[in-house]
mmCIF file of C-alpha atoms in Angstrom:
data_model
loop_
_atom_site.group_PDB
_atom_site.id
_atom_site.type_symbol
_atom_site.label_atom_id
_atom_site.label_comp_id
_atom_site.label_asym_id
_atom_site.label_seq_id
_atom_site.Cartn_x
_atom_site.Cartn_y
_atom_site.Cartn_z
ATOM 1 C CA UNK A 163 108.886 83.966 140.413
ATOM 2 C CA UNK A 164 111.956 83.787 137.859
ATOM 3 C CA UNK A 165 111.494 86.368 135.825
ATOM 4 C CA UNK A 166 114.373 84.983 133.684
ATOM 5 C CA UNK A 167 112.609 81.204 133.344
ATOM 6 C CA UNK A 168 110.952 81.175 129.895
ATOM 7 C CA UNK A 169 108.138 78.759 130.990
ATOM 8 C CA UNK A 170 105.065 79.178 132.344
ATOM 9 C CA UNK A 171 102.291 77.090 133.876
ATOM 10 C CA UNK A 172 98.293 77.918 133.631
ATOM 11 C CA UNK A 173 96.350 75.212 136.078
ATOM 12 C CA UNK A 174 93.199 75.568 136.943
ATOM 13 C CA UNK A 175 89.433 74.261 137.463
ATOM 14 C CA UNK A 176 86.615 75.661 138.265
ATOM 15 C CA UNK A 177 87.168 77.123 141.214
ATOM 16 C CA UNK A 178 90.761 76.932 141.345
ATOM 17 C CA UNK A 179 93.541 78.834 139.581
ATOM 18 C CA UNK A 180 97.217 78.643 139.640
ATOM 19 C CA UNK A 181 100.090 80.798 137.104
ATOM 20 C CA UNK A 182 103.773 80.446 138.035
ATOM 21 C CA UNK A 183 106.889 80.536 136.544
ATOM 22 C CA UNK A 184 109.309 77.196 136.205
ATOM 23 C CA UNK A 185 112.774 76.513 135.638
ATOM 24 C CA UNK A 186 112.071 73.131 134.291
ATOM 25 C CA UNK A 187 109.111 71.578 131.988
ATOM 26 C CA UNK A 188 108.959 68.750 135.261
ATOM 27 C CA UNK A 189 107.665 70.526 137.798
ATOM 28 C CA UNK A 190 104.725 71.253 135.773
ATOM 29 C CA UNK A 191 103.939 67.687 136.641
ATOM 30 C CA UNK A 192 102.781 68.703 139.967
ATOM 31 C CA UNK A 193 99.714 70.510 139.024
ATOM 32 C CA UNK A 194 98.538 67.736 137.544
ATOM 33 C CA UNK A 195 95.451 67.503 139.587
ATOM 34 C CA UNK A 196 94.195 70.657 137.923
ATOM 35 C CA UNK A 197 91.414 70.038 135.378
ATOM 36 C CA UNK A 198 93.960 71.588 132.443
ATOM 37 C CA UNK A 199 96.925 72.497 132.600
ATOM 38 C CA UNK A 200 98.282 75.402 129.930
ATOM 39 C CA UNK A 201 102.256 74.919 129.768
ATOM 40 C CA UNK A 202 103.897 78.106 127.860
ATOM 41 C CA UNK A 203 107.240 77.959 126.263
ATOM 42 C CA UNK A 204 109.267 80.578 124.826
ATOM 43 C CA UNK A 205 112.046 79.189 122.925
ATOM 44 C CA UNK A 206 112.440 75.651 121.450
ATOM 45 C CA UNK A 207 115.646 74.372 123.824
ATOM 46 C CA UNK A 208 113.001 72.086 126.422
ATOM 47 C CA UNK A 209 112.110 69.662 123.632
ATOM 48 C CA UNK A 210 114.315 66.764 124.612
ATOM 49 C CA UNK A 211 112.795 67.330 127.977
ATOM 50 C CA UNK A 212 109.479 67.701 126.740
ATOM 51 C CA UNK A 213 109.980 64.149 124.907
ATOM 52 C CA UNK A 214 111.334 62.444 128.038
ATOM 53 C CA UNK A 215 108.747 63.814 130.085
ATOM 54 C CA UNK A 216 105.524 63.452 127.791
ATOM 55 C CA UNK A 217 106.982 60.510 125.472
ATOM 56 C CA UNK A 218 106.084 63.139 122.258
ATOM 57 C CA UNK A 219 106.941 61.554 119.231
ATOM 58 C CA UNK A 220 110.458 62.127 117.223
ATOM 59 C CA UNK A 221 107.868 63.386 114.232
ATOM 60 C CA UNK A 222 106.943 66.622 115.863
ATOM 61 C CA UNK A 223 110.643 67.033 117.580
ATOM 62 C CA UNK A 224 111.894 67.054 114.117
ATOM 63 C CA UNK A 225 109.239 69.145 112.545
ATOM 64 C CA UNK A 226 109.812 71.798 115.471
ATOM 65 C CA UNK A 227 113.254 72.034 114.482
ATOM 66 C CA UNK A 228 112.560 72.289 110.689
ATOM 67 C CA UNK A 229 112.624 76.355 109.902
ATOM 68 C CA UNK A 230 111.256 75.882 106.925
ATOM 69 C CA UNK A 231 108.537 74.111 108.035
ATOM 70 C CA UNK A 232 104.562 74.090 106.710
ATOM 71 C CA UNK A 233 101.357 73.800 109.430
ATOM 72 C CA UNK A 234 100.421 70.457 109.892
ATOM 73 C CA UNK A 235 99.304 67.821 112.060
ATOM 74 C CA UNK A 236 100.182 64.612 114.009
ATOM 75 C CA UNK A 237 97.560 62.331 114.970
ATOM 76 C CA UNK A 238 99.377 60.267 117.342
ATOM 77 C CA UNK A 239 97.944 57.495 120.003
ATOM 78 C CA UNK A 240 98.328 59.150 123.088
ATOM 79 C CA UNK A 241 98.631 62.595 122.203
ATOM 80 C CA UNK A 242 98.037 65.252 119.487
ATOM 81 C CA UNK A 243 100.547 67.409 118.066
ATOM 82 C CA UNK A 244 99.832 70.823 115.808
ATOM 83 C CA UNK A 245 102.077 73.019 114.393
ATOM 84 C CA UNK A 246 101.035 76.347 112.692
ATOM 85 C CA UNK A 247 102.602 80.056 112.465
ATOM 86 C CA UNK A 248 101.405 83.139 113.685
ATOM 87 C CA UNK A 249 101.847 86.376 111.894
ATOM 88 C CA UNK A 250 102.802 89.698 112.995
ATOM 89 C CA UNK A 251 102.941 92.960 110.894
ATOM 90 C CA UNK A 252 106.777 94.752 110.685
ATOM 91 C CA UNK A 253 107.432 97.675 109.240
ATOM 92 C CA UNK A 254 107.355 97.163 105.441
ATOM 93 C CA UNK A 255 106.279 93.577 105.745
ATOM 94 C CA UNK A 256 104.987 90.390 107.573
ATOM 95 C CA UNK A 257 106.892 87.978 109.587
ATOM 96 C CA UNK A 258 105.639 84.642 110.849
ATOM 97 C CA UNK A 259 106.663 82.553 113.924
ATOM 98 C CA UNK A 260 106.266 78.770 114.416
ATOM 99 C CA UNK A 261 103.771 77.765 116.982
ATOM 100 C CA UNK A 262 104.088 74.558 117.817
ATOM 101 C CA UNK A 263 100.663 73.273 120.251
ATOM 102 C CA UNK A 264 100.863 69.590 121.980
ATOM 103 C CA UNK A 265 97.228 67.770 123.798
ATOM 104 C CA UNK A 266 97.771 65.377 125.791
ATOM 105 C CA UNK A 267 95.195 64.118 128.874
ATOM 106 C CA UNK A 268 94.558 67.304 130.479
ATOM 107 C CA UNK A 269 98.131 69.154 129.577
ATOM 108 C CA UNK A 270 98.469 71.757 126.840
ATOM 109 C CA UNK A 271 101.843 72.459 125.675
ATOM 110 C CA UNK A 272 102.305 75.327 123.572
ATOM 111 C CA UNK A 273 106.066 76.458 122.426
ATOM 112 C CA UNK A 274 107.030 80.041 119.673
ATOM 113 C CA UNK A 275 110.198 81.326 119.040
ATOM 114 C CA UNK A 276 110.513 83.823 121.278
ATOM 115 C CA UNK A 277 107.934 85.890 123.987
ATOM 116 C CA UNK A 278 105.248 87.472 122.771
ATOM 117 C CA UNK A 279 102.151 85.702 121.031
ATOM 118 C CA UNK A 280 98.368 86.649 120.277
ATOM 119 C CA UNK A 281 97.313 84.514 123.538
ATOM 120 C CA UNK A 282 96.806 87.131 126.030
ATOM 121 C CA UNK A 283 93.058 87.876 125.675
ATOM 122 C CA UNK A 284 93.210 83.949 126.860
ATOM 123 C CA UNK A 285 95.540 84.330 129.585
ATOM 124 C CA UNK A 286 93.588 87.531 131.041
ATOM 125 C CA UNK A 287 90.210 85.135 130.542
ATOM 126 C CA UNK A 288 91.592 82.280 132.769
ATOM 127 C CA UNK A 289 93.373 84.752 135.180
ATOM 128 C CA UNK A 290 90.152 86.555 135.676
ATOM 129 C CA UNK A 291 87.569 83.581 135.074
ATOM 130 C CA UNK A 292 86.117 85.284 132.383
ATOM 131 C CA UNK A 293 84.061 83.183 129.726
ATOM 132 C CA UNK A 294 84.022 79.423 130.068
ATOM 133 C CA UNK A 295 87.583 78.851 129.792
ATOM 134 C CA UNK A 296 87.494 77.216 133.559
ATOM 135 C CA UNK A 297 84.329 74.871 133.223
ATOM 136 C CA UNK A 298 85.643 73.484 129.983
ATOM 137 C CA UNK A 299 88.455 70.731 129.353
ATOM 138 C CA UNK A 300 92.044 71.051 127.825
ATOM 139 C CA UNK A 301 90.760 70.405 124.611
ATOM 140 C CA UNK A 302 88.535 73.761 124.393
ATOM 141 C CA UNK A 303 91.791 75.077 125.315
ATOM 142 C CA UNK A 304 93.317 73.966 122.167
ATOM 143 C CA UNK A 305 90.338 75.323 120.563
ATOM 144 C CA UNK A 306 90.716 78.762 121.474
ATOM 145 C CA UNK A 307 94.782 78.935 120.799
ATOM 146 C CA UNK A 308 93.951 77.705 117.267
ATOM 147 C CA UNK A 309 91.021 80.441 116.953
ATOM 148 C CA UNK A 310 93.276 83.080 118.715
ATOM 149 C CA UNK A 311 96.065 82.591 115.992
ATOM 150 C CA UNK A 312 93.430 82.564 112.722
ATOM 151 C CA UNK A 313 91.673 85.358 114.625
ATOM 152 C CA UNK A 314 95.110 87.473 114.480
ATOM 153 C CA UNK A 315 94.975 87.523 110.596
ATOM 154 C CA UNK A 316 91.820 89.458 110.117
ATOM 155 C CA UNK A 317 92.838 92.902 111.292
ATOM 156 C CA UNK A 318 96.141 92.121 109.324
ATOM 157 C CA UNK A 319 94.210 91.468 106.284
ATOM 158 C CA UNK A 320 91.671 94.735 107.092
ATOM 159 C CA UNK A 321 95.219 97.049 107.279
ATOM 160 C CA UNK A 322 96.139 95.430 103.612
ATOM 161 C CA UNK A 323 92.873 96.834 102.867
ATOM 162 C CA UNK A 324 92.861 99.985 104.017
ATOM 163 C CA UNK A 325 96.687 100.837 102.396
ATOM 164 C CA UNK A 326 95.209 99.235 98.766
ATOM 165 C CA UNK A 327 92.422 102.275 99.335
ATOM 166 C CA UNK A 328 95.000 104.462 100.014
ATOM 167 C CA UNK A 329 96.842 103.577 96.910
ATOM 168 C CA UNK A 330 94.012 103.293 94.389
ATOM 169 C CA UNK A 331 93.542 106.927 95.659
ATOM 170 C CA UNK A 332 97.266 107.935 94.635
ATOM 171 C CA UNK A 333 96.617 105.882 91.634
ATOM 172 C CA UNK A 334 93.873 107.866 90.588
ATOM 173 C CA UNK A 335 94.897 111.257 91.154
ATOM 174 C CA UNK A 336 98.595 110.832 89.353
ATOM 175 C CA UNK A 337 99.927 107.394 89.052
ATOM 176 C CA UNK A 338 103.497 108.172 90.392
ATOM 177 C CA UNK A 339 105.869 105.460 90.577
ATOM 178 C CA UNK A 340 105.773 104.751 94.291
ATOM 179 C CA UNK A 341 101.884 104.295 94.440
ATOM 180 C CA UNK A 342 103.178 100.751 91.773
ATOM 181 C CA UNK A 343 105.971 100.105 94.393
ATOM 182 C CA UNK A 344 103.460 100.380 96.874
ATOM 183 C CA UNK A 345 100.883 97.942 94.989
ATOM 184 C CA UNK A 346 103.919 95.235 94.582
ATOM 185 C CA UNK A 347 104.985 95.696 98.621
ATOM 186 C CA UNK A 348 100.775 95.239 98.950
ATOM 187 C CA UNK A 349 101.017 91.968 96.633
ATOM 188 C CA UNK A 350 103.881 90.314 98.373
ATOM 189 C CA UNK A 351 102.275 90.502 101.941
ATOM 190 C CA UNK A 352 98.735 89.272 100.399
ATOM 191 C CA UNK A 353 100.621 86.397 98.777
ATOM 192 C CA UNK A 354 102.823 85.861 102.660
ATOM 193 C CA UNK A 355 99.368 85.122 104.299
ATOM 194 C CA UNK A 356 97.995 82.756 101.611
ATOM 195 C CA UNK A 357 101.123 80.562 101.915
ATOM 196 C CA UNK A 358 100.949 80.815 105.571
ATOM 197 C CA UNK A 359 97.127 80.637 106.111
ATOM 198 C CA UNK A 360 96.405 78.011 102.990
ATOM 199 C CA UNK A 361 97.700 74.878 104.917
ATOM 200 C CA UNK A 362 95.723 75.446 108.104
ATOM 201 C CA UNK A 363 92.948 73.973 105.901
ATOM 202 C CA UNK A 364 94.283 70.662 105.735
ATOM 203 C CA UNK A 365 95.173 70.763 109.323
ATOM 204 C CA UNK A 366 91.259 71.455 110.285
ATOM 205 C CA UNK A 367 90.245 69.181 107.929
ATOM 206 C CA UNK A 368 92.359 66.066 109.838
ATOM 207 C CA UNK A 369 91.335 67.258 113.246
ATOM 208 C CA UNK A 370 87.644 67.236 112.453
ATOM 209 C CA UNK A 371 88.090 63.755 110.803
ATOM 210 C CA UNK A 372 90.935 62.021 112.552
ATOM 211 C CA UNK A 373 91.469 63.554 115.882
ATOM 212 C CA UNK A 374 87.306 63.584 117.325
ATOM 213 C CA UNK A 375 88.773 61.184 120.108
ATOM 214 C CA UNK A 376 90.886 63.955 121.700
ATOM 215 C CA UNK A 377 87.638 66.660 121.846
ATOM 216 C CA UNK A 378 84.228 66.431 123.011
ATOM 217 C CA UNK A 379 81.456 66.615 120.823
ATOM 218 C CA UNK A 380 81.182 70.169 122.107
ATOM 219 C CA UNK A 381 84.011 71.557 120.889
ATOM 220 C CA UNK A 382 84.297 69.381 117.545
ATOM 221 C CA UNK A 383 80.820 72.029 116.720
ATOM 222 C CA UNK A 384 83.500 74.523 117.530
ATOM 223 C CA UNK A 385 86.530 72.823 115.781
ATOM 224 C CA UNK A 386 83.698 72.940 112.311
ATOM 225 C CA UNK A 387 83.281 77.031 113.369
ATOM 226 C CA UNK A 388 87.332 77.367 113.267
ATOM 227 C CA UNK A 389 87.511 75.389 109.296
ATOM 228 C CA UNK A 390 84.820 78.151 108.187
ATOM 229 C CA UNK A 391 86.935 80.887 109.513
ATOM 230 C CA UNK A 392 89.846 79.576 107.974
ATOM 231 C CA UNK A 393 87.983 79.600 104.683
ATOM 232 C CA UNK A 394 86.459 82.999 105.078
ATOM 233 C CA UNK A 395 90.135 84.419 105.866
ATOM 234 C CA UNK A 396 91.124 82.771 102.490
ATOM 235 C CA UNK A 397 87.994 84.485 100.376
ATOM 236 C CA UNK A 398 89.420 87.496 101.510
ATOM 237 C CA UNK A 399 92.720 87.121 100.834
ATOM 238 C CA UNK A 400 91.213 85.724 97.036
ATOM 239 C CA UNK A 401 89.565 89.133 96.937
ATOM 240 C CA UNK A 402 92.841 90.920 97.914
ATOM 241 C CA UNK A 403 94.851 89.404 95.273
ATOM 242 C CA UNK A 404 91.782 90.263 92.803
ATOM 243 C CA UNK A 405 92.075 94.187 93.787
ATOM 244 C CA UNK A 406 95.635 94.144 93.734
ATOM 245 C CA UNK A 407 95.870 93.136 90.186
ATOM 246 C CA UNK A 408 93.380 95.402 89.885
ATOM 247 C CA UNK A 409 95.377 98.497 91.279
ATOM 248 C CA UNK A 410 97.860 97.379 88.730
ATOM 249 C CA UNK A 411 96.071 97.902 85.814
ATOM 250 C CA UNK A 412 94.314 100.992 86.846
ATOM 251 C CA UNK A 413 98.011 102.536 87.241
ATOM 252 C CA UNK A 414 99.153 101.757 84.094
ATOM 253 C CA UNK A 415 95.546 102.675 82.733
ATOM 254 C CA UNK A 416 96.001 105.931 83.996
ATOM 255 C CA UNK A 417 99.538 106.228 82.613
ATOM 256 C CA UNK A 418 98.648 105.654 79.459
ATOM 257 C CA UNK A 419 95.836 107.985 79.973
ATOM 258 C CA UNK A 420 98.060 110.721 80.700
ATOM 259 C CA UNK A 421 100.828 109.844 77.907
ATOM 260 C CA UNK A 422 97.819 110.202 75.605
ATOM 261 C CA UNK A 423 97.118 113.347 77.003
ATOM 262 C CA UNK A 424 100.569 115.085 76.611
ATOM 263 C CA UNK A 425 100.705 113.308 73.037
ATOM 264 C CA UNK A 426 97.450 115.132 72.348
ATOM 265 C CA UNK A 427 98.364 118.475 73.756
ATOM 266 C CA UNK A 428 101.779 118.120 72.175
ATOM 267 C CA UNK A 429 100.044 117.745 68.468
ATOM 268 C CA UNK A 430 97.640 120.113 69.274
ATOM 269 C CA UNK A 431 100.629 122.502 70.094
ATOM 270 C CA UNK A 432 102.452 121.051 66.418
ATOM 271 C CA UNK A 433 99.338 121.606 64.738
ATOM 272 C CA UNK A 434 99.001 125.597 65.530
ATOM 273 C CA UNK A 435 102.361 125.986 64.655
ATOM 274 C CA UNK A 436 102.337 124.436 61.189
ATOM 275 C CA UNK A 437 100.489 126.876 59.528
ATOM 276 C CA UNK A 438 102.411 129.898 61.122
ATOM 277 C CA UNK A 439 105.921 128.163 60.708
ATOM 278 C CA UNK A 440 104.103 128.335 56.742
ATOM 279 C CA UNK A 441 103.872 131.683 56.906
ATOM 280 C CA UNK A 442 107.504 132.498 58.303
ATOM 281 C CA UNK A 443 108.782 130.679 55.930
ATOM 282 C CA UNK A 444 107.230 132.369 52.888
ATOM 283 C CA UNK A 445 107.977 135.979 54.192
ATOM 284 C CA UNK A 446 111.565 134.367 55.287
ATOM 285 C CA UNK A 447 112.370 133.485 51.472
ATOM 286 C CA UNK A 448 113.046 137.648 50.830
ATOM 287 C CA UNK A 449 112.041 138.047 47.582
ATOM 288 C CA UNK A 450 113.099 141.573 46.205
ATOM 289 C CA UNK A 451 109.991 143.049 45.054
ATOM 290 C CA UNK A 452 111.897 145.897 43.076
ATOM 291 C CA UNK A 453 112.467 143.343 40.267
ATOM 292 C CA UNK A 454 108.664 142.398 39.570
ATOM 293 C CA UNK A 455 105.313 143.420 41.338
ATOM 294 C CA UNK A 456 104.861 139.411 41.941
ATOM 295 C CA UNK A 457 107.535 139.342 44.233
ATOM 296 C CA UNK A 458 106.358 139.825 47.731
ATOM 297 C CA UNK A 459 104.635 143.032 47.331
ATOM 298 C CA UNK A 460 103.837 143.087 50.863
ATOM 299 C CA UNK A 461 107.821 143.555 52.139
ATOM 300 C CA UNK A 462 107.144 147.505 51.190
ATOM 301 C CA UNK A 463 103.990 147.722 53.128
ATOM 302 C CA UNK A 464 104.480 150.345 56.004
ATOM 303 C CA UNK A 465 102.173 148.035 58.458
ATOM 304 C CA UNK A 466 103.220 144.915 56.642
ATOM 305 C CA UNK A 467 104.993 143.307 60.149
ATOM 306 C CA UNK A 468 102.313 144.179 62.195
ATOM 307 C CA UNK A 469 99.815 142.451 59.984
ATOM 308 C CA UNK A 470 101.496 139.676 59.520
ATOM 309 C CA UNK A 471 101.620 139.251 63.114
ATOM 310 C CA UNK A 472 97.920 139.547 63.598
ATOM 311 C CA UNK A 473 97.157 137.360 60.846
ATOM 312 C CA UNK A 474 99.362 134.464 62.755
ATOM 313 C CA UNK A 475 97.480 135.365 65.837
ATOM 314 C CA UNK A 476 94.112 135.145 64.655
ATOM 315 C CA UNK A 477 95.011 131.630 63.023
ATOM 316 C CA UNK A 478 96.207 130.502 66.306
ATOM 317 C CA UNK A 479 93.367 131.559 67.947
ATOM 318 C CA UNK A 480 91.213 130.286 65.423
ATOM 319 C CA UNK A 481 92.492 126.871 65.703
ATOM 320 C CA UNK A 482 92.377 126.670 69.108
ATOM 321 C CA UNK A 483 88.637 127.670 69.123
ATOM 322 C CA UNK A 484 88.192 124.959 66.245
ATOM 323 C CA UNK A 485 89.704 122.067 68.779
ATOM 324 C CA UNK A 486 87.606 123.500 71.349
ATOM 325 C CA UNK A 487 84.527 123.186 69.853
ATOM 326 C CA UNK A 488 85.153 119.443 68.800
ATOM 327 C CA UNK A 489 86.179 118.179 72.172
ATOM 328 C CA UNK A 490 89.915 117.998 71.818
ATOM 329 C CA UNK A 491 91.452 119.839 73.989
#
């Protein structure tokens, strides 16, 4: 086995099962025989040779190619082609990968970007001839890669979850300015799996409609299963975008909850201090009291700064008792 060769064959039946690595998409031709045949590319350089082998149409060739992309489908008379993206969770972020899936007779062609996909549950069913991957035709197949990669997006969607919970906790206790950084990283990875997940509907749609002839009746029930998933996934996300507006305006509830709270303690602070800042001032004027009795008789007293010290402590403490009682502080 070529453990540099980038493609891989799945044949099998019901009693029969065959995984190898090839150096060319051809000599996947000679397992033929096989009920279905599960061809796995990583990499996107075999699509001339997929064309001359297969006859695939120019339409998905050029779609492939396309970065920029969106899922759709080709309903085509000999073959179908799909192309959707799966979605992986990065550090800070999402990223998505093309995934482009070809039926045709009993061969499945399925070609990413690069190794690594969200088919090995699949792979380890088949190997092992777990479920009823073996008694079923290549169009269950296609089935379960399509349920595999809207199956991936749920436990994405439940971590969004989970880290909005997280932040609506920080939000709540102090509304700092990474919890809002947080909410907009949140917001941007919600909106990333709407744009990615939102086309698959029209691509369901078609297949149900337009592309019966390439599945049985079987697993067209199954096909109706996948469209309901799809829309589930996108109530979810809905609800997602919902709470993360909703984290936004709790944080900037809560920071205007605590400016009003330092406003009020600061005027509660300016309001104790008006009255003694009245006194100071009076006694601050020095009025000589030898010239008439009216003149600040209380510079002569002996306890006279003491008193007057008192006095502005038990209006401060009065006040503060006052605001207590009525609730504002």
């Amino acid at each position: 086995m070529n453990e540099t060769s980038k493609i891989t064959v799945f044949a099998y039946s019901k009693d029969q099962f065959e995984e190898k690595r090839l150096k060319r998409v051809e000599e996947a031709l000679n397992y033929k025989e096989y009920s279905v045949v599960w061809i796995n590319i990583d990499g996107i350089e075999h699509l001339e040779e997929l064309k001359r082998i297969f006859g695939f149409h120019d339409v998905a060739i050029k779609a492939i190619l396309r970065a920029k992309s969106r899922a759709r489908v080709a309903i085509l008379k000999d073959h179908l082609f799909i192309l959707l993206h799966q979605v992986y969770e990065l550090k800070g972020g999402l990223k998505k990968e093309r995934t482009a899936i070809f039926l045709k007779d009993n061969f499945v062609i399925t070609l990413q970007e690069r190794s690594g996909d969200v088919f090995n549950p699949i792979r380890e069913s088949i190997r092992h001839g777990e479920g009823i991957f073996r008694e079923r035709g290549a169009d269950y197949l296609t089935f379960a890669l399509l349920d595999a990669i809207v199956e991936n997006y749920v436990p994405i969607l439940e971590n969004i979850s989970t880290q909005m919970e997280v932040v609506e906790n920080k939000v709540l206790k102090n509304g700092d300015k990474d919890a809002l950084r947080k909410i907009h990283g949140i917001r941007r990875r919600i909106l990333f799996a709407r744009r990615t997940i939102f086309p698959l509907l029209e691509v369901f749609r078609r297949l149900r409609l337009e592309g019966k002839e390439f599945f049985t009746e079987e697993t067209q029930g199954y096909l109706e299963e996948l469209y309901n998933h799809v829309m589930e996934v996108l109530d979810i996300i809905e609800n997602q975008r919902e709470m993360a507006s909703g984290l936004v305006e709790i944080y900037y509830s809560t920071l205007s909850m605590k400016t009003n709270d330092i406003i009020r303690i600061l005027t509660v602070v300016s309001t104790i201090f008006i009255p003694l800042t009245f006194i100071t001032g009076i006694y601050g004027m020095n009025f000589n009291s030898r010239i008439s009795p009216y003149n600040m008789p209380e510079l002569n007293w002996y306890y006279g700064y003491p008193i007057t010290l008192l006095m502005m402590l038990a209006i401060a403490l009065g006040m503060l008792y006052y605001f207590k009682r009525k609730e504002w502080l």
